[in-house]
Coordinates of C-alpha atoms and ligand atoms in Angstrom, one line a residue:
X1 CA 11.6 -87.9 -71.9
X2 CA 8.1 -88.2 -73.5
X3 CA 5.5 -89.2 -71.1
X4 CA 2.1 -91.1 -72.7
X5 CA -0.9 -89.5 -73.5
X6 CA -3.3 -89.1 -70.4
X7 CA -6.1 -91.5 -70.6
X8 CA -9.0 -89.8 -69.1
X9 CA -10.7 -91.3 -65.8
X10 CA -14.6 -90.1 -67.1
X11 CA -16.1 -88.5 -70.2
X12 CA -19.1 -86.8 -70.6
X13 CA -20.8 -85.9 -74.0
X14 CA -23.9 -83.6 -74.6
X15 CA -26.4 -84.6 -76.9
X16 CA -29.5 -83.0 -78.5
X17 CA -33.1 -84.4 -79.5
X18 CA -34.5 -83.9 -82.6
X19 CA -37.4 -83.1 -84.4
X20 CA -38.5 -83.8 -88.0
X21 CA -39.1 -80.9 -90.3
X22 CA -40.5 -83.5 -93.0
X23 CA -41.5 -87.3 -92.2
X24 CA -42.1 -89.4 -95.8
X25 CA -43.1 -93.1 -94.7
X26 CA -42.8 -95.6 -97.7
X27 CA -44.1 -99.2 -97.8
X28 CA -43.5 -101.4 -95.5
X29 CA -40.0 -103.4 -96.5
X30 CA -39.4 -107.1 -95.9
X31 CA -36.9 -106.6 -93.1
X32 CA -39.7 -104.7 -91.2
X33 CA -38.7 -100.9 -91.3
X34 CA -39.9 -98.2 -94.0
X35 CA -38.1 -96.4 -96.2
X36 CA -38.1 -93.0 -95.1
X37 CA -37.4 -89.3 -96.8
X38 CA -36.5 -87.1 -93.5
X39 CA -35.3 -83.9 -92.7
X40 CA -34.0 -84.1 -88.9
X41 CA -33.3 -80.7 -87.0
X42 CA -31.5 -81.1 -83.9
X43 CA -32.9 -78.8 -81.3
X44 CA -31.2 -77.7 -77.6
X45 CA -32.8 -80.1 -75.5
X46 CA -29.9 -82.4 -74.1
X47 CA -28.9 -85.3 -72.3
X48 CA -25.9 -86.2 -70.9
X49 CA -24.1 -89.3 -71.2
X50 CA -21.0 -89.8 -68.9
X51 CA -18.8 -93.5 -68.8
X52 CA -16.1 -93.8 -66.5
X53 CA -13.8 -96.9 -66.5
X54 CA -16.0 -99.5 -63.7
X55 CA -15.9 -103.0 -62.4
X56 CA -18.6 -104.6 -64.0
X57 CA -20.7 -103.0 -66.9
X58 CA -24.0 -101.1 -65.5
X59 CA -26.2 -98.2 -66.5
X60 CA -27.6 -95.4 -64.0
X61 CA -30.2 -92.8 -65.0
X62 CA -31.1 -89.3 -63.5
X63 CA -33.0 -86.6 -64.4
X64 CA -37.0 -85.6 -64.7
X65 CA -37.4 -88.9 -67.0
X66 CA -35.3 -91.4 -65.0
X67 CA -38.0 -94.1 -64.0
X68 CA -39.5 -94.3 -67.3
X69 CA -35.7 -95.7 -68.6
X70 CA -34.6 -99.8 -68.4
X71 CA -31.1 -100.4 -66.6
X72 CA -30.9 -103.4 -67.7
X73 CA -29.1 -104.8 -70.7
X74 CA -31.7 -103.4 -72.8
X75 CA -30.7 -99.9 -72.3
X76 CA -29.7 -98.6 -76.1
X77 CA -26.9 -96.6 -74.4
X78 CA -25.2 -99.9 -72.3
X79 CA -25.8 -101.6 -75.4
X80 CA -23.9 -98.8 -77.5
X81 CA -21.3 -99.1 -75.4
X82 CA -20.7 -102.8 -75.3
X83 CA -20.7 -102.8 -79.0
X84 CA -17.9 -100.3 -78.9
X85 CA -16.0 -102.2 -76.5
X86 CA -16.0 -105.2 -79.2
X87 CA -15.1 -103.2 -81.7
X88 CA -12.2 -101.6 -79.8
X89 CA -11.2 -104.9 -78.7
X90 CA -12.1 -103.5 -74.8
X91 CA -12.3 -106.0 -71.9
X92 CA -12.1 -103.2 -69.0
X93 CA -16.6 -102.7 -68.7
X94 CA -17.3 -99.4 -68.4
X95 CA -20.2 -97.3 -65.8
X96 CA -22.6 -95.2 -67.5
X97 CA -24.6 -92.3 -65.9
X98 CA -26.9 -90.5 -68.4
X99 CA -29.0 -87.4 -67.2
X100 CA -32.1 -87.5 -68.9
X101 CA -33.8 -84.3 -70.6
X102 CA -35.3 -86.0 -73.4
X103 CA -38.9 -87.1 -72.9
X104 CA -39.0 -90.7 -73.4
X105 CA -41.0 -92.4 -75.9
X106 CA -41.8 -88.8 -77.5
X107 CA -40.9 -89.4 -80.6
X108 CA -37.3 -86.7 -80.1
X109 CA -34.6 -89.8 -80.4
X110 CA -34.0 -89.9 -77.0
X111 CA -33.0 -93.3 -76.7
X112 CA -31.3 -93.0 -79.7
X113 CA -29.6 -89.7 -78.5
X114 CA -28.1 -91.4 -75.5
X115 CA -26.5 -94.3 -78.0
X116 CA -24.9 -92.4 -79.9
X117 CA -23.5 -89.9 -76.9
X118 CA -22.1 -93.6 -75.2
X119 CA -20.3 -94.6 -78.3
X120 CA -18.9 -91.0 -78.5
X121 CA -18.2 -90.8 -74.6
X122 CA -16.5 -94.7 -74.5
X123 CA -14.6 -94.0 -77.6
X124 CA -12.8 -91.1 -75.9
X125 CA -12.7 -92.7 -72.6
X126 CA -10.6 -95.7 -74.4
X127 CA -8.7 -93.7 -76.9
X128 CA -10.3 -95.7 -79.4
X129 CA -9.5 -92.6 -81.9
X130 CA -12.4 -94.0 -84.2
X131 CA -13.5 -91.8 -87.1
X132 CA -17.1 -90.3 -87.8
X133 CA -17.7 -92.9 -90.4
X134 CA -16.9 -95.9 -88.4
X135 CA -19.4 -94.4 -85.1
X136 CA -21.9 -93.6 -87.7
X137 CA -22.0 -97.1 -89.2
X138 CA -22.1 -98.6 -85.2
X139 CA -24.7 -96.2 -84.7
X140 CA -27.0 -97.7 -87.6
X141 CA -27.0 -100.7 -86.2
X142 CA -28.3 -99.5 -83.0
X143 CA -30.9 -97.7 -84.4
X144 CA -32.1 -95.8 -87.5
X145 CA -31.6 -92.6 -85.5
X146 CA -28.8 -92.6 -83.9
X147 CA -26.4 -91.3 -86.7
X148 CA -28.1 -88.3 -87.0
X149 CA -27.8 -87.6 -82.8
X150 CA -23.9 -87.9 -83.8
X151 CA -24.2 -85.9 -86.5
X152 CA -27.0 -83.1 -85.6
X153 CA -27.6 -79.6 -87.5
X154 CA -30.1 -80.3 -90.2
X155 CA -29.8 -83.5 -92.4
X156 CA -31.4 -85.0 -94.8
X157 CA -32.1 -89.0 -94.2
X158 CA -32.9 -91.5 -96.9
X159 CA -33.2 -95.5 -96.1
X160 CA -34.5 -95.9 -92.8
X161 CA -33.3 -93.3 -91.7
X162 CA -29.3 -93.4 -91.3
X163 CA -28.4 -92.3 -94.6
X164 CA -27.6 -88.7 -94.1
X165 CA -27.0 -85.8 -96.5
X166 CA -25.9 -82.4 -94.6
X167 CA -28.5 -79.2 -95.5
X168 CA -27.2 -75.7 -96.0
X169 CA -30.1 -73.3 -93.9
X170 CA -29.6 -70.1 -92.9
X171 CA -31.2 -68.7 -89.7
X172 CA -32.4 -70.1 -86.0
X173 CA -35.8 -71.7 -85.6
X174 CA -37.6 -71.0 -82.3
X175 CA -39.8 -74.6 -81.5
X176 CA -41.9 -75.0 -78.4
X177 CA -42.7 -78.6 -77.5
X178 CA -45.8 -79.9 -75.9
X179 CA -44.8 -83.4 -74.0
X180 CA -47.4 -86.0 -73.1
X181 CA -47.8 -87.4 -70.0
X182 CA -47.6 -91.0 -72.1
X183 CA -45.4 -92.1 -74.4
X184 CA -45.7 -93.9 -77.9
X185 CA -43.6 -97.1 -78.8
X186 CA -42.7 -96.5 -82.1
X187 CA -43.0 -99.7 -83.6
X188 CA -46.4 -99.3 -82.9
X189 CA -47.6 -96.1 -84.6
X190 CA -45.7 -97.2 -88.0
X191 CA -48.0 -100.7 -87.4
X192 CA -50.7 -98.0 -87.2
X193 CA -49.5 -96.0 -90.3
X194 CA -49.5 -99.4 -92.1
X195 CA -53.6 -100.1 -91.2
X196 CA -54.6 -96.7 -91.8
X197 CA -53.3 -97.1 -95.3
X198 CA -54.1 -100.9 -96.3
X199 CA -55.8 -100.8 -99.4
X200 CA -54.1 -97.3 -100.9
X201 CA -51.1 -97.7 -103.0
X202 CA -48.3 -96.1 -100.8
X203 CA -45.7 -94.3 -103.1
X204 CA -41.8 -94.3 -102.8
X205 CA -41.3 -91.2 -100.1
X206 CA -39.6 -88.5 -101.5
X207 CA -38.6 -84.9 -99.5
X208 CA -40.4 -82.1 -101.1
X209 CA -38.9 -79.1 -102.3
X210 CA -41.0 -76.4 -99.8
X211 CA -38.9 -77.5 -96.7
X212 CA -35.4 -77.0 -98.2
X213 CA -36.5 -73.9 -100.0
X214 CA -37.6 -72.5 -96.6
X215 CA -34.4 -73.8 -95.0
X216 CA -32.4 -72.0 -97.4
X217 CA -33.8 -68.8 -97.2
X218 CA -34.2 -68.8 -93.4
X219 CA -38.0 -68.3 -93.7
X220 CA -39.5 -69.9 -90.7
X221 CA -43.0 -68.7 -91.8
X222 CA -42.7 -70.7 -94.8
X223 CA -41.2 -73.7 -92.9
X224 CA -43.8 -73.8 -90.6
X225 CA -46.5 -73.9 -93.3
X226 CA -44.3 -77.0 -95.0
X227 CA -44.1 -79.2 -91.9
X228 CA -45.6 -82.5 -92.9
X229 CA -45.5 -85.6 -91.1
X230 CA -46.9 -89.0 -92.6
X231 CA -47.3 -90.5 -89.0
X232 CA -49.2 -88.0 -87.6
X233 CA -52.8 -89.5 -88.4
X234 CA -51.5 -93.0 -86.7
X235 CA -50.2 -90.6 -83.8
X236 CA -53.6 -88.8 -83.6
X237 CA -55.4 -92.3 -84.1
X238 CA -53.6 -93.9 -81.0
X239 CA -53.6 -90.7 -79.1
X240 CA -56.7 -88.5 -79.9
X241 CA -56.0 -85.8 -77.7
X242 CA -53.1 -85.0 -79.8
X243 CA -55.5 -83.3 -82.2
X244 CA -56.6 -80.5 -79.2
X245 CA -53.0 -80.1 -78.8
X246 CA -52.0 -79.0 -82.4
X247 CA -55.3 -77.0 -82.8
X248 CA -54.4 -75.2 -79.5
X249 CA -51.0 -74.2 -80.8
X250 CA -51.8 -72.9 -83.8
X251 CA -55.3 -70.6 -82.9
X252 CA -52.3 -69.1 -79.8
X253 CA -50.2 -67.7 -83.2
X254 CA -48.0 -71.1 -83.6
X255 CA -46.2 -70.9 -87.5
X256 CA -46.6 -74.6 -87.5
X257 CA -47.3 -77.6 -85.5
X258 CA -46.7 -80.8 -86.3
X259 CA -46.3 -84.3 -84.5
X260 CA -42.6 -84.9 -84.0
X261 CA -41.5 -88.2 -85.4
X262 CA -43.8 -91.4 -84.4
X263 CA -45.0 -89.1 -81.7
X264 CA -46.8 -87.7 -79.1
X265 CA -44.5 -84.8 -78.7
X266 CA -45.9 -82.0 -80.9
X267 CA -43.4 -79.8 -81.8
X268 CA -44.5 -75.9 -82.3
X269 CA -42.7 -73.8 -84.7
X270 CA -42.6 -70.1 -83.6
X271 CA -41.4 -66.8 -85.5
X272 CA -39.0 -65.6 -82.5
X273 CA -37.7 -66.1 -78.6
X274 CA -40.7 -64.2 -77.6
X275 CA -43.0 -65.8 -79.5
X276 CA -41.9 -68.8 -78.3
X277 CA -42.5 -68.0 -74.3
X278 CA -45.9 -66.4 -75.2
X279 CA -46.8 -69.9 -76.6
X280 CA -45.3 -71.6 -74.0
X281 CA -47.7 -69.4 -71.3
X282 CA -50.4 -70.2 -73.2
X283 CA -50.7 -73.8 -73.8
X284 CA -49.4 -74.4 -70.1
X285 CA -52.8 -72.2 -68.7
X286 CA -54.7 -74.0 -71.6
X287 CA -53.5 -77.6 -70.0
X288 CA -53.5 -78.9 -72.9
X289 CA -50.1 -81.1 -72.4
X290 CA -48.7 -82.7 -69.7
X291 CA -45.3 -80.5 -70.1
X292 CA -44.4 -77.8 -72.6
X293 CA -40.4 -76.7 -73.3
X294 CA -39.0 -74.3 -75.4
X295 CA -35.7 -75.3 -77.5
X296 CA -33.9 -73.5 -80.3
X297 CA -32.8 -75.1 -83.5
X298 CA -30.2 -76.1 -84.9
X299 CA -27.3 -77.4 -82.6
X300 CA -24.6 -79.5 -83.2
X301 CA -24.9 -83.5 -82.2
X302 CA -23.4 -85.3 -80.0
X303 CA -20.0 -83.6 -78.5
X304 CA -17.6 -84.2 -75.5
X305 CA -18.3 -81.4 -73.0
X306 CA -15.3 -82.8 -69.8
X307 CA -13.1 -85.2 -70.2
X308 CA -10.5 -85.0 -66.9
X309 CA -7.0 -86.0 -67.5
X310 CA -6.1 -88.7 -65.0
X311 CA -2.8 -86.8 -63.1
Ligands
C5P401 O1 -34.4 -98.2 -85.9 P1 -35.1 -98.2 -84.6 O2 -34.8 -99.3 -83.7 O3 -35.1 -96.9 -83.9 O4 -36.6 -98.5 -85.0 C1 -37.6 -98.8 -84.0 C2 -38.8 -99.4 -84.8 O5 -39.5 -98.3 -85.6 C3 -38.5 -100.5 -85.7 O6 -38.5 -101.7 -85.1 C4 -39.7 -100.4 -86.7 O7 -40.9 -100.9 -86.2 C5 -39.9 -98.9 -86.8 N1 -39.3 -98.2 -87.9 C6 -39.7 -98.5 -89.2 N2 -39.1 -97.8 -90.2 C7 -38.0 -97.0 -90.0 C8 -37.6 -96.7 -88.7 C9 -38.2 -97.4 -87.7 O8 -40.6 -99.2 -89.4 N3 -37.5 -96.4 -91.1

């Protein structure tokens, strides 16, 4: 007698921020974005996404960062889900509980993190059986990062940031991160990008050679000196404190420092696990940030950690 496969009552699926090594911004394109040349690193600072099988389709959020999340049907995570649902041809609605480690607004993908660990999560919970390809193509259309969250390690990204390449590095990177107490909508510090440079011809982006060549070679001295970030002046220029903050870091013995993504997290690269809590020690006493966390990079993206059989 064959018995069918157990369909599992609740799945849960860690998933990691990010930070960018290298941010190229390009023009501003007619449908709104920027072309982009990124290298993502995903780092161990997770959230948790769990959907269970519910009677009407709803979003709770726990965790440090909890009130600063919608519940509503803007939540990117709901949203993931939904679109799934379609896709799978679902019409059970599905309860989502995500435990929030990911500053919001901090420029780490958290949003973006906690779509692409729903459409993981609610393709398990369903036995959609969907491959990579097809939840990285949903997860561009919920956002430009959210294949990468899915995909994690160390990419590449062209486009807007979905198109991925995978990078060969060698080594483990030691990052502290130094959270703000506010966070920065991101359409608003590329709109700030875009003034700062009105006027100057702004060139295709294209990755440079340093970061890779430090990636390969595990040097994190070199990567931290390569660290560039073409948002970073419209981060600073929105949040000018910012400035103290990366100054800070470096004079306490940071490699590099650098804004991550459209900001204000600054993201401190260190040269070991020791380094890293030293820094950490001294940018709390210096009060420079509202929060500071250590994380080690890279980790894989978005995986299911429990996903109980029903008996
Ligand atoms: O893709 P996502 O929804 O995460 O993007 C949020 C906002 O960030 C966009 O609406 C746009 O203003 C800006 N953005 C951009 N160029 C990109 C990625 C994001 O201008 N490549």
């Amino acid at each position: 007698m064959t018995t069918a496969p157990a369909v599992p009552r609740s799945v849960t699926v860690r998933v990691p921020a990010k930070v960018n090594l290298e941010l190229r911004v390009g023009p501003r394109r007619r449908d709104g974005y920027h072309d982009l040349a990124t290298v993502f690193m995903a780092i161990g600072l997770h959230d948790e996404v769990s959907v269970a099988v519910g009677d009407e389709w709803q979003v709770e959020v726990v965790g440090p960062y909890a009130p600063l999340v919608p519940t509503d049907g803007s939540n990117l995570a709901l949203r993931a889900a939904k679109l799934i649902a379609e896709r799978g041809a679902v019409t059970q609605p599905a309860s989502l509980r995500i435990h929030k480690e990911i500053p919001v607004a901090g420029g780490m993908a958290g949003g973006s993190a906690d779509a692409a660990a729903a459409l993981l999560a609610c393709d398990h919970l369903w036995g959609l059986g969907l491959d990579r390809d097809e939840l990285s193509q949903m997860a561009a259309t919920l956002g430009s990062d959210v294949p990468f969250a899915l995909t994690g390690g160390i990419a590449i990204a062209s486009g807007r940031g979905e198109q991925l390449a995978p990078v060969l590095a060698r080594g483990s990177y030691h990052w502290v991160l130094a959270v703000s107490s506010t966070g920065l909508p991101t359409p608003r510090v590329y709109a700030e990008c875009d003034r700062l440079r009105r006027g100057t011809g702004v060139a295709a982006p294209g990755p440079s050679p340093l970061i890779m060549t430090a990636l390969r070679s595990g040097d994190a001295q070199a990567l931290g000196r390569a660290l560039a970030n073409d948002l970073q002046e419209a981060a600073i220029t929105l949040q000018p404190g910012l400035r103290q903050v990366i100054d800070a870091g470096l004079e306490y013995g940071a490699l590099g420092g650098i804004v991550s993504g459209s900001g204000p997290t600054v993201a401190f690269l260190t040269a070991s696990p020791e380094a890293a809590l030293d820094l950490c020690v001294s940018l709390a006493a210096a009060g420079v940030a509202a929060e500071v966390k250590r994380a080690r990079g890279p980790v894989h993206g978005a995986h299911v950690v429990t996903a109980p059989a029903l008996d």
